[in-house]
Short mmCIF file of C-alpha atoms in Angstrom, two decimals:
data_model
loop_
_atom_site.label_atom_id
_atom_site.label_comp_id
_atom_site.label_asym_id
_atom_site.label_seq_id
_atom_site.Cartn_x
_atom_site.Cartn_y
_atom_site.Cartn_z
CA GLY O 1 -2.08 24.56 -10.64
CA MET O 2 -3.89 22.04 -8.70
CA ASP O 3 -7.04 22.85 -6.87
CA LEU O 4 -6.80 19.89 -4.28
CA THR O 5 -9.61 18.76 -1.20
CA GLN O 6 -8.86 16.71 1.25
CA VAL O 7 -10.91 14.82 3.02
CA SER O 8 -9.07 12.90 6.17
CA GLY O 9 -10.20 10.84 8.74
CA GLU O 10 -11.21 12.50 11.96
CA VAL O 11 -8.30 11.16 13.90
CA ALA O 12 -5.23 9.34 13.00
CA GLY O 13 -5.69 5.62 12.52
CA MET O 14 -9.59 6.25 11.35
CA ARG O 15 -10.76 5.42 8.04
CA PRO O 16 -12.28 9.38 5.94
CA SER O 17 -15.56 9.18 5.04
CA ASN O 18 -17.49 7.37 2.71
CA ASP O 19 -21.06 9.92 2.73
CA GLU O 20 -17.91 12.99 2.32
CA VAL O 21 -15.92 11.60 -0.56
CA GLU O 22 -19.57 10.77 -1.79
CA LYS O 23 -20.07 14.63 -0.75
CA LYS O 24 -17.36 15.95 -2.71
CA LEU O 25 -17.65 14.92 -5.63
CA LYS O 26 -21.13 15.45 -6.31
CA GLU O 27 -21.13 19.00 -5.42
CA ALA O 28 -17.68 19.74 -7.71
CA VAL O 29 -19.95 17.14 -10.42
CA SER O 30 -22.81 19.98 -9.41
CA ALA O 31 -21.32 23.08 -10.09
CA GLY O 32 -20.22 21.52 -13.65
CA LYS O 33 -15.82 21.20 -12.56
CA PRO O 34 -16.68 17.54 -11.48
CA TYR O 35 -12.66 16.42 -10.42
CA LYS O 36 -10.26 15.22 -12.93
CA VAL O 37 -8.66 12.74 -10.91
CA ILE O 38 -9.59 11.30 -6.92
CA SER O 39 -6.49 9.43 -5.51
CA ILE O 40 -6.92 6.91 -2.75
CA THR O 41 -4.32 6.07 -0.59
CA GLY O 42 -4.54 2.02 -0.34
CA VAL O 43 -2.97 1.29 3.06
CA ASP O 44 -1.77 4.95 5.19
CA THR O 45 2.21 3.52 5.72
CA SER O 46 1.52 5.97 8.85
CA THR O 47 -0.87 4.54 10.64
CA ALA O 48 -2.19 1.36 9.64
CA VAL O 49 -6.05 2.37 7.71
CA LEU O 50 -6.84 -0.24 4.94
CA ALA O 51 -9.27 1.74 2.93
CA ASP O 52 -12.43 0.92 1.75
CA LEU O 53 -11.12 0.43 -2.09
CA LYS O 54 -13.79 -0.95 -3.93
CA LYS O 55 -16.22 0.97 -2.23
CA LEU O 56 -14.94 4.51 -2.96
CA CYS O 57 -14.32 3.47 -6.41
CA ASP O 58 -18.33 2.02 -6.49
CA ILE O 59 -18.83 5.90 -5.59
CA SER O 60 -16.42 7.87 -7.60
CA ARG O 61 -18.01 5.92 -10.94
CA ALA O 62 -21.68 5.69 -9.92
CA THR O 63 -21.11 10.04 -8.29
CA SER O 64 -18.36 11.61 -11.20
CA PRO O 65 -17.56 8.61 -13.67
CA ASP O 66 -15.29 11.25 -15.67
CA THR O 67 -13.35 11.57 -12.50
CA LEU O 68 -9.73 8.96 -12.81
CA ILE O 69 -8.61 6.76 -10.38
CA ILE O 70 -5.48 6.31 -8.50
CA VAL O 71 -4.51 4.36 -6.30
CA ASP O 72 -1.36 4.88 -4.15
CA GLY O 73 -0.45 1.34 -3.54
CA VAL O 74 2.98 1.47 -2.53
CA CYS O 75 2.01 0.06 1.08
CA SER O 76 -0.54 -2.57 -0.11
CA ALA O 77 -0.78 -3.50 -3.42
CA ALA O 78 -0.26 -7.16 -3.82
CA GLY O 79 -1.22 -8.18 -0.53
CA GLU O 80 -4.61 -6.34 -0.33
CA GLU O 81 -7.08 -7.20 -2.81
CA LEU O 82 -7.17 -5.14 -5.53
CA ARG O 83 -9.10 -5.44 -8.68
CA MET O 84 -7.91 -3.01 -11.00
CA ASP O 85 -10.86 -3.64 -14.43
CA ALA O 86 -13.42 -5.32 -12.19
CA TRP O 87 -13.13 -1.97 -9.43
CA GLY O 88 -12.59 1.00 -12.86
CA ILE O 89 -9.53 1.73 -11.40
CA ASP O 90 -7.63 3.88 -14.21
CA LEU O 91 -3.71 3.78 -12.01
CA VAL O 92 -2.09 2.43 -10.11
CA LEU O 93 1.09 3.33 -8.16
CA THR O 94 3.84 1.22 -6.03
CA GLY O 95 7.05 0.27 -5.61
CA SER O 96 8.18 -2.99 -5.61
CA GLN O 97 9.70 -3.42 -2.05
CA LYS O 98 6.89 -4.80 0.72
CA ALA O 99 4.72 -7.13 -0.36
CA ILE O 100 5.75 -7.79 -4.06
CA GLY O 101 9.22 -8.69 -1.89
CA VAL O 102 11.62 -7.12 -4.00
CA PRO O 103 14.71 -5.09 -2.64
CA PRO O 104 13.77 -1.37 -2.83
CA GLY O 105 14.29 0.24 -6.21
CA LEU O 106 11.80 0.37 -8.59
CA CYS O 107 8.55 2.05 -9.02
CA ILE O 108 5.64 -0.38 -10.92
CA MET O 109 2.74 0.75 -12.08
CA VAL O 110 -0.12 0.41 -14.20
CA VAL O 111 -2.76 3.08 -16.04
CA SER O 112 -5.37 2.12 -18.12
CA GLN O 113 -6.18 3.14 -21.72
CA ARG O 114 -8.31 5.71 -20.15
CA ALA O 115 -6.20 7.86 -18.09
CA MET O 116 -3.64 7.01 -21.07
CA ALA O 117 -5.47 8.59 -23.57
CA GLN O 118 -6.06 11.83 -21.23
CA ILE O 119 -2.10 12.42 -20.99
CA PRO O 120 -0.92 15.76 -22.15
CA PRO O 121 1.52 15.65 -25.18
CA MET O 122 5.02 14.97 -24.67
CA GLN O 123 6.56 18.85 -24.80
CA GLU O 124 3.65 19.86 -21.97
CA ILE O 125 5.74 17.32 -19.93
CA PRO O 126 8.70 18.92 -17.94
CA ASN O 127 9.64 15.10 -16.46
CA TYR O 128 12.53 13.70 -18.93
CA PHE O 129 12.43 10.51 -16.92
CA ALA O 130 9.07 9.91 -15.74
CA ASN O 131 7.45 10.36 -19.26
CA LEU O 132 5.36 7.82 -20.18
CA HIS O 133 5.26 9.03 -23.94
CA ARG O 134 9.35 8.37 -24.30
CA TRP O 135 8.70 5.09 -22.30
CA LEU O 136 5.72 3.61 -24.50
CA PRO O 137 7.88 2.93 -28.05
CA ILE O 138 10.83 1.20 -25.15
CA MET O 139 7.95 -0.97 -23.97
CA THR O 140 6.17 -1.86 -26.76
CA ALA O 141 9.18 -2.98 -28.79
CA TYR O 142 10.66 -5.04 -25.10
CA GLU O 143 7.06 -7.40 -25.60
CA LYS O 144 6.93 -7.26 -29.28
CA ARG O 145 11.69 -8.98 -28.14
CA GLN O 146 12.90 -5.79 -30.33
CA PRO O 147 15.74 -4.31 -29.30
CA SER O 148 15.40 -1.10 -27.74
CA TYR O 149 16.50 2.43 -25.20
CA PHE O 150 15.47 4.39 -23.64
CA ALA O 151 17.41 4.14 -20.52
CA THR O 152 19.27 1.34 -18.46
CA PRO O 153 17.25 -0.93 -16.34
CA ALA O 154 17.92 -2.28 -12.94
CA VAL O 155 18.27 -5.55 -14.74
CA ASN O 156 18.96 -7.19 -11.49
CA LEU O 157 16.42 -5.38 -10.15
CA VAL O 158 13.73 -6.71 -12.88
CA GLY O 159 14.99 -10.17 -12.44
CA ALA O 160 14.38 -10.17 -8.69
CA LEU O 161 10.65 -8.74 -9.70
CA ARG O 162 10.22 -11.45 -11.99
CA VAL O 163 10.38 -14.06 -9.10
CA GLY O 164 8.64 -12.72 -6.78
CA LEU O 165 5.66 -12.74 -8.87
CA GLU O 166 6.41 -16.06 -9.36
CA GLN O 167 6.43 -16.20 -5.98
CA MET O 168 2.65 -14.53 -5.60
CA HIS O 169 1.44 -16.99 -8.19
CA ALA O 170 2.89 -20.50 -6.18
CA THR O 171 1.30 -19.05 -3.57
CA PRO O 172 -1.91 -21.87 -3.53
CA GLY O 173 -4.70 -20.69 -4.79
CA GLY O 174 -2.58 -18.00 -6.56
CA MET O 175 -3.13 -13.95 -5.76
CA ASP O 176 -6.29 -14.67 -4.44
CA GLY O 177 -4.69 -17.33 -2.13
CA TYR O 178 -2.14 -14.39 -2.00
CA PHE O 179 -4.56 -12.05 -0.31
CA LYS O 180 -6.32 -14.63 2.25
CA ALA O 181 -2.77 -15.66 3.56
CA HIS O 182 -2.21 -11.80 4.42
CA ARG O 183 -5.76 -11.30 5.72
CA ASP O 184 -5.01 -14.87 8.39
CA MET O 185 -1.54 -13.56 9.10
CA LYS O 186 -3.10 -10.35 10.97
CA THR O 187 -5.52 -12.01 12.32
CA LYS O 188 -3.10 -14.56 14.21
CA ILE O 189 -0.92 -10.96 15.08
CA HIS O 190 -3.85 -8.61 16.48
CA ALA O 191 -5.33 -11.75 19.13
CA GLU O 192 -1.40 -12.21 19.89
CA LEU O 193 -1.16 -8.28 20.68
CA ASP O 194 -4.36 -8.42 22.40
CA GLY O 195 -3.36 -10.56 24.82
CA MET O 196 0.09 -9.41 25.40
CA GLY O 197 -1.99 -6.47 26.44
CA LEU O 198 -0.80 -3.92 23.46
CA LYS O 199 -3.45 -2.03 21.90
CA LEU O 200 -3.47 -0.52 18.04
CA LEU O 201 -3.71 2.79 16.71
CA THR O 202 -6.13 2.34 14.36
CA HIS O 203 -9.35 2.45 15.22
CA SER O 204 -10.46 -1.48 14.45
CA SER O 205 -8.92 -4.43 13.57
CA ASP O 206 -11.14 -4.19 10.45
CA ILE O 207 -9.77 -0.86 8.70
CA SER O 208 -6.67 -2.42 9.38
CA ALA O 209 -4.04 -3.04 7.04
CA ASN O 210 -2.89 -6.77 6.40
CA LEU O 211 0.43 -5.96 5.89
CA LEU O 212 1.53 -3.72 8.82
CA SER O 213 -0.17 -3.05 12.32
CA CYS O 214 0.76 0.45 14.65
CA VAL O 215 1.04 -0.60 17.29
CA ARG O 216 1.05 1.80 20.93
CA TYR O 217 3.41 1.00 23.00
CA PRO O 218 2.16 -0.38 26.48
CA PRO O 219 1.19 2.50 29.76
CA GLY O 220 4.15 3.34 31.46
CA LYS O 221 7.52 2.82 27.95
CA GLY O 222 7.87 4.24 25.66
CA PRO O 223 10.42 3.74 22.07
CA GLN O 224 12.99 3.86 24.20
CA ASP O 225 11.69 1.11 26.09
CA ILE O 226 11.01 -1.49 23.39
CA LEU O 227 12.68 -0.65 19.83
CA PRO O 228 16.31 -0.84 21.18
CA ALA O 229 15.25 -4.26 23.09
CA MET O 230 13.46 -5.52 19.92
CA LYS O 231 16.66 -4.80 17.78
CA GLU O 232 19.39 -6.34 20.44
CA LYS O 233 16.76 -9.55 19.68
CA GLY O 234 17.32 -9.02 15.47
CA TRP O 235 14.19 -7.62 14.89
CA ILE O 236 13.98 -3.92 13.73
CA LEU O 237 10.49 -2.43 14.56
CA ALA O 238 9.40 0.88 12.83
CA ALA O 239 9.11 4.17 14.92
CA GLY O 240 5.81 5.83 14.51
CA LEU O 241 5.00 8.09 11.96
CA HIS O 242 1.92 9.94 12.04
CA PRO O 243 3.34 14.00 13.50
CA ASP O 244 0.54 13.81 15.40
CA CYS O 245 1.33 10.83 18.11
CA ALA O 246 4.35 9.81 16.09
CA GLY O 247 5.90 9.19 19.77
CA GLU O 248 3.36 6.70 21.02
CA TYR O 249 2.99 3.65 18.56
CA PHE O 250 5.65 1.26 17.36
CA ARG O 251 4.40 -0.48 13.37
CA ILE O 252 5.11 -3.65 12.37
CA GLY O 253 5.50 -5.33 9.07
CA HIS O 254 4.53 -9.05 8.50
CA MET O 255 3.82 -8.95 4.57
CA GLY O 256 5.48 -11.43 1.90
CA TYR O 257 8.15 -13.90 2.47
CA SER O 258 7.58 -13.75 5.79
CA VAL O 259 4.13 -14.31 5.93
CA THR O 260 4.10 -17.01 2.82
CA GLN O 261 7.19 -18.49 3.00
CA LYS O 262 8.61 -17.92 6.97
CA PRO O 263 5.72 -17.47 9.05
CA GLU O 264 7.82 -19.08 11.61
CA TRP O 265 10.18 -15.89 12.19
CA ILE O 266 6.68 -13.48 12.89
CA THR O 267 5.60 -16.49 15.68
CA SER O 268 9.33 -15.88 17.16
CA LEU O 269 9.13 -11.95 16.76
CA LEU O 270 5.70 -11.99 18.63
CA LYS O 271 7.19 -14.06 21.38
CA ASP O 272 10.22 -12.05 21.86
CA LEU O 273 7.78 -8.41 21.74
CA ASN O 274 6.12 -10.57 24.70
CA GLY O 275 9.20 -10.97 26.60
CA VAL O 276 9.96 -7.27 25.73
CA VAL O 277 6.53 -5.79 27.41
CA ASN O 278 5.62 -8.20 30.26
CA GLY O 279 9.34 -9.47 31.24
CA LYS O 280 7.90 -13.34 29.97
CA LYS O 281 10.03 -15.48 28.13
#
């Protein structure tokens, strides 16, 4: 029942145009039908494109102030800079398994008061488990240290989440230091890749995620030449995902523990990758 407008990059590896986003928002406001929601993908998992998030939030708030700003932070939250209150973001949705460094299984959502005020009545939400009206009394009770129950939480993952959050905040400089560590690691990785003669799928390093790199296969080589050889050396590189060019590149994740606690792992991975690509030891 929704009318959707999608603004994408011209080709895989490019950002959507900020000007085009602004144009669409202005047109909707002028027509008297402003968008209810703008949804922004913080990092596109398939191409490693990093959204110009703050700028898009600024555009949305200035052009269409009643539009809720929602961020898909599955591949960006915690590792990429995000200032929910300062940037006027209304909802961030992410998982536990990326930069937070926790095993997969938790859906983590942060919602502004403005967005909460627009949630439909309980009986109008068909999804039982995801209905926030059912969870709010439980969360309020937990905050008061009172026993309450809706569904048994994944207590082992909640415990792991606490450890992940503690590790992030223990980074020198706190969260700002955590963001910086990922930016610095990306800079190092991209310089190493360039030295191997490898090119990014992303249009430039500047718009590439700090947590993920999408790397084109060298001329004359493909998935069968790189991925199995790296697996034999103990590394799992992910295959390409974008339907327009999935067979042209592979993906390297560099986030969380491997960045802040064990950067030598990434150094070893890059050394082995150079050996596979260029026959160097």
